[in-house]
Amino acid sequence: MNISVIGAGPMGRATAHLFARAGETVQLADRCGDRAVRAAADAGAGAPGTVVARDVASALRAELITLAVGADDVLGFVGEHRSALAGKILIDTTNPVEAAGALPDRTPATSMTELIAEAAPQASVVKAFNTSCAATLFSGRLDGAHLDVFVAGDDYEAKIPVIELIDRAGLRGLDAGDLHNARVLEQMALLCIELIDRLGLGRNAGLKLLPDG
C-alpha cells in the first residue's frame, strides 16, 4: 500500500517511524520542505522500511494518508485538498486541545474526526494514534508492554489495513468501533493529558487495555 504522512512534527515522525517499522516505504510531507527532510531522517532511523521526504502534492497521491497536522489547522487543510483526498483512507491523529476555542460549531457531542469526515465526505476517515504521546508511539512500548492503538471508523474495510500496519510494527491495533467512538477516544486522550500534567509524568505516556489473565 502507498502510504504517506502529512506533518513533520512529533506525531508525524512517530507515525512515519511506525509504518517504516512495519517494513513500508513512507512518504513524509510538510509545508516546510526542510522540516520534512529532517523529520524523514529521524523517522527512518533503525527501521526496516524507508521514510522519504516529499512535497504535499506528491504525498496526497498515496492510498493511506495520516493527518499529523495540528488540530487548529487540520480542517483547513482537509478543505483545501478535499478533491485530492477523495477515495483515500485518512487517519486522523488529532486531539481538540489547540482548537478548543477555535471551532464555534463544535460541541462535546462531535469529534474532530467526524468534522474531518464531513469536510472530506468521499474519503474513509478513521481515528487512531491519539491516545498516546508521540514519544511513546515512537518507541512502541508502554511500561514494557506492547502499545495499544485504538482505531475507530465507520468503514470496516478501511480499518483493516490500518490495524494490520499497527500489528506489523509490533504494536497492538484494536478495533474501537464506529466513527462516533472517536468522541470517546478524544475524551480519553484529554483525560490522559490532564493526568500527565497532574502527576508530572512528562510527555511519555499512553493508554492500554489490560485483560485480566
Short mmCIF file of C-alpha atoms in Angstrom, two decimals:
data_model
loop_
_atom_site.label_atom_id
_atom_site.label_comp_id
_atom_site.label_asym_id
_atom_site.label_seq_id
_atom_site.Cartn_x
_atom_site.Cartn_y
_atom_site.Cartn_z
CA MET A 1 0.00 0.00 0.00
CA ASN A 2 1.18 3.51 -0.83
CA ILE A 3 1.43 5.37 2.49
CA SER A 4 2.06 8.99 3.41
CA VAL A 5 2.14 11.18 6.50
CA ILE A 6 1.29 14.88 6.36
CA GLY A 7 3.06 16.82 9.09
CA ALA A 8 6.67 16.76 10.26
CA GLY A 9 6.06 17.37 13.95
CA PRO A 10 6.43 14.79 16.73
CA MET A 11 3.28 12.84 15.76
CA GLY A 12 4.23 12.88 12.08
CA ARG A 13 7.68 11.48 12.88
CA ALA A 14 6.19 8.88 15.22
CA THR A 15 3.60 7.55 12.77
CA ALA A 16 6.05 7.54 9.88
CA HIS A 17 8.52 5.59 12.04
CA LEU A 18 5.79 3.12 12.99
CA PHE A 19 4.91 2.44 9.35
CA ALA A 20 8.60 2.08 8.48
CA ARG A 21 8.92 -0.44 11.32
CA ALA A 22 6.23 -2.41 9.51
CA GLY A 23 8.59 -2.55 6.53
CA GLU A 24 6.80 0.06 4.42
CA THR A 25 8.15 2.90 2.30
CA VAL A 26 6.56 6.03 3.73
CA GLN A 27 6.29 9.49 2.23
CA LEU A 28 6.53 12.29 4.79
CA ALA A 29 5.42 15.75 3.73
CA ASP A 30 5.23 19.17 5.32
CA ARG A 31 4.60 22.63 4.01
CA CYS A 32 8.20 23.33 5.06
CA GLY A 33 10.34 21.09 2.86
CA ASP A 34 13.47 21.33 5.03
CA ARG A 35 11.46 20.27 8.06
CA ALA A 36 10.17 17.24 6.14
CA VAL A 37 13.72 16.21 5.21
CA ARG A 38 14.89 16.33 8.83
CA ALA A 39 11.81 14.51 10.12
CA ALA A 40 12.12 11.79 7.46
CA ALA A 41 15.71 11.10 8.50
CA ASP A 42 14.66 10.80 12.16
CA ALA A 43 11.64 8.64 11.37
CA GLY A 44 13.51 6.19 9.17
CA ALA A 45 16.41 5.61 11.55
CA GLY A 46 16.68 1.98 12.67
CA ALA A 47 13.58 0.83 10.79
CA PRO A 48 13.49 -1.94 8.16
CA GLY A 49 11.36 0.26 5.92
CA THR A 50 12.12 3.68 4.47
CA VAL A 51 10.87 7.20 5.09
CA VAL A 52 11.34 9.69 2.26
CA ALA A 53 10.59 13.41 2.24
CA ARG A 54 8.06 14.52 -0.36
CA ASP A 55 6.10 17.66 -1.17
CA VAL A 56 2.47 17.77 -0.08
CA ALA A 57 1.08 17.32 -3.59
CA SER A 58 3.04 14.08 -4.06
CA ALA A 59 2.09 12.75 -0.63
CA LEU A 60 -1.60 13.32 -1.34
CA ARG A 61 -1.43 10.70 -4.11
CA ALA A 62 -1.00 7.93 -1.52
CA GLU A 63 -3.79 5.46 -0.78
CA LEU A 64 -3.45 5.81 3.00
CA ILE A 65 -2.76 9.28 4.39
CA THR A 66 -2.11 10.13 8.03
CA LEU A 67 -3.06 13.65 9.08
CA ALA A 68 -0.49 14.68 11.67
CA VAL A 69 -1.06 18.42 11.50
CA GLY A 70 -2.29 20.45 14.44
CA ALA A 71 -5.95 20.47 15.43
CA ASP A 72 -6.14 24.18 14.60
CA ASP A 73 -5.01 23.52 11.02
CA VAL A 74 -6.43 20.13 10.08
CA LEU A 75 -9.89 21.21 8.93
CA GLY A 76 -8.46 23.97 6.78
CA PHE A 77 -6.00 21.53 5.24
CA VAL A 78 -8.71 18.95 4.51
CA GLY A 79 -10.98 21.58 2.98
CA GLU A 80 -8.17 22.90 0.82
CA HIS A 81 -7.32 19.41 -0.51
CA ARG A 82 -10.80 17.89 -0.46
CA SER A 83 -10.76 16.70 -4.08
CA ALA A 84 -7.31 15.09 -3.74
CA LEU A 85 -8.47 13.19 -0.65
CA ALA A 86 -11.44 11.55 -2.38
CA GLY A 87 -11.23 7.75 -2.30
CA LYS A 88 -8.37 7.73 0.22
CA ILE A 89 -8.10 6.27 3.72
CA LEU A 90 -7.46 9.17 6.12
CA ILE A 91 -6.10 8.60 9.61
CA ASP A 92 -6.88 11.45 11.99
CA THR A 93 -4.40 11.66 14.88
CA THR A 94 -5.52 14.98 16.31
CA ASN A 95 -6.96 15.90 19.68
CA PRO A 96 -9.08 19.06 20.05
CA VAL A 97 -6.77 20.66 22.59
CA GLU A 98 -5.49 23.55 20.50
CA ALA A 99 -8.84 24.01 18.77
CA ALA A 100 -11.00 24.17 21.91
CA GLY A 101 -11.94 27.81 21.33
CA ALA A 102 -11.43 27.94 17.58
CA LEU A 103 -14.36 25.86 16.37
CA PRO A 104 -17.67 27.57 17.19
CA ASP A 105 -19.73 24.78 15.58
CA ARG A 106 -18.05 22.02 17.56
CA THR A 107 -19.94 20.59 20.54
CA PRO A 108 -18.80 17.96 23.04
CA ALA A 109 -21.00 15.50 21.12
CA THR A 110 -18.93 15.93 17.94
CA SER A 111 -15.38 14.72 17.49
CA MET A 112 -12.69 16.35 15.41
CA THR A 113 -12.66 13.17 13.33
CA GLU A 114 -16.34 13.50 12.49
CA LEU A 115 -15.74 17.08 11.38
CA ILE A 116 -12.94 15.85 9.12
CA ALA A 117 -15.26 13.20 7.69
CA GLU A 118 -17.83 15.92 6.95
CA ALA A 119 -15.16 18.04 5.25
CA ALA A 120 -13.96 15.08 3.13
CA PRO A 121 -17.11 13.03 2.52
CA GLN A 122 -15.57 10.94 -0.26
CA ALA A 123 -12.71 9.72 1.95
CA SER A 124 -12.78 6.89 4.51
CA VAL A 125 -11.80 8.54 7.79
CA VAL A 126 -10.57 6.66 10.86
CA LYS A 127 -9.33 7.81 14.24
CA ALA A 128 -6.06 6.34 15.50
CA PHE A 129 -2.88 7.12 17.48
CA ASN A 130 -4.43 9.94 19.53
CA THR A 131 -4.37 8.23 22.95
CA SER A 132 -0.57 8.04 23.22
CA CYS A 133 2.10 10.70 23.41
CA ALA A 134 4.24 10.90 20.29
CA ALA A 135 7.38 9.76 22.13
CA THR A 136 5.56 6.68 23.43
CA LEU A 137 4.21 5.90 19.98
CA PHE A 138 7.69 6.24 18.50
CA SER A 139 9.06 3.67 20.98
CA GLY A 140 6.04 1.38 20.59
CA ARG A 141 6.22 0.29 24.23
CA LEU A 142 4.34 1.23 27.38
CA ASP A 143 5.69 0.08 30.74
CA GLY A 144 7.47 -2.77 28.97
CA ALA A 145 4.35 -3.93 27.11
CA HIS A 146 3.24 -3.54 23.51
CA LEU A 147 1.45 -0.26 23.00
CA ASP A 148 -2.28 -0.32 22.17
CA VAL A 149 -3.64 1.79 19.32
CA PHE A 150 -7.41 2.24 19.24
CA VAL A 151 -8.88 2.54 15.73
CA ALA A 152 -12.42 3.89 15.21
CA GLY A 153 -14.25 4.36 11.93
CA ASP A 154 -17.43 3.57 10.04
CA ASP A 155 -15.67 1.88 7.11
CA TYR A 156 -14.59 -1.54 8.35
CA GLU A 157 -12.61 -2.23 5.17
CA ALA A 158 -10.59 0.94 5.79
CA LYS A 159 -9.77 -0.07 9.36
CA ILE A 160 -8.32 -3.44 8.32
CA PRO A 161 -5.10 -2.15 6.66
CA VAL A 162 -4.58 0.36 9.47
CA ILE A 163 -4.80 -2.32 12.17
CA GLU A 164 -2.61 -4.67 10.12
CA LEU A 165 0.09 -1.99 9.80
CA ILE A 166 -0.03 -1.33 13.55
CA ASP A 167 0.31 -5.04 14.31
CA ARG A 168 3.20 -5.50 11.87
CA ALA A 169 5.00 -2.62 13.55
CA GLY A 170 4.96 -4.58 16.83
CA LEU A 171 2.10 -2.71 18.48
CA ARG A 172 -1.45 -3.90 19.07
CA GLY A 173 -4.22 -2.43 16.96
CA LEU A 174 -7.70 -2.62 18.48
CA ASP A 175 -10.93 -2.03 16.58
CA ALA A 176 -12.66 0.63 18.68
CA GLY A 177 -15.94 0.55 16.81
CA ASP A 178 -17.73 3.13 14.69
CA LEU A 179 -16.66 6.68 13.98
CA HIS A 180 -18.81 8.14 16.77
CA ASN A 181 -16.43 6.44 19.21
CA ALA A 182 -13.81 8.96 18.12
CA ARG A 183 -15.57 11.23 20.60
CA VAL A 184 -14.70 8.78 23.37
CA LEU A 185 -11.11 8.40 22.18
CA GLU A 186 -10.65 12.16 22.21
CA GLN A 187 -12.04 12.38 25.74
CA MET A 188 -9.73 9.53 26.78
CA ALA A 189 -6.79 11.47 25.38
CA LEU A 190 -7.80 14.67 27.17
CA LEU A 191 -8.05 12.77 30.44
CA CYS A 192 -4.62 11.24 29.81
CA ILE A 193 -3.16 14.71 29.19
CA GLU A 194 -4.68 16.02 32.43
CA LEU A 195 -3.33 13.06 34.42
CA ILE A 196 0.12 13.51 32.88
CA ASP A 197 0.12 17.15 33.98
CA ARG A 198 -1.23 16.37 37.46
CA LEU A 199 1.28 13.59 38.07
CA GLY A 200 4.21 15.30 36.37
CA LEU A 201 4.86 12.33 34.10
CA GLY A 202 6.25 14.25 31.13
CA ARG A 203 5.17 13.62 27.57
CA ASN A 204 5.81 9.88 27.56
CA ALA A 205 2.60 8.04 28.39
CA GLY A 206 -0.40 6.38 26.81
CA LEU A 207 -3.50 4.29 27.47
CA LYS A 208 -3.54 0.49 27.34
CA LEU A 209 -6.25 -2.16 27.75
CA LEU A 210 -5.11 -4.84 30.19
CA PRO A 211 -7.23 -8.00 30.24
CA ASP A 212 -7.40 -9.97 33.49
CA GLY A 213 -5.39 -13.11 32.97
#
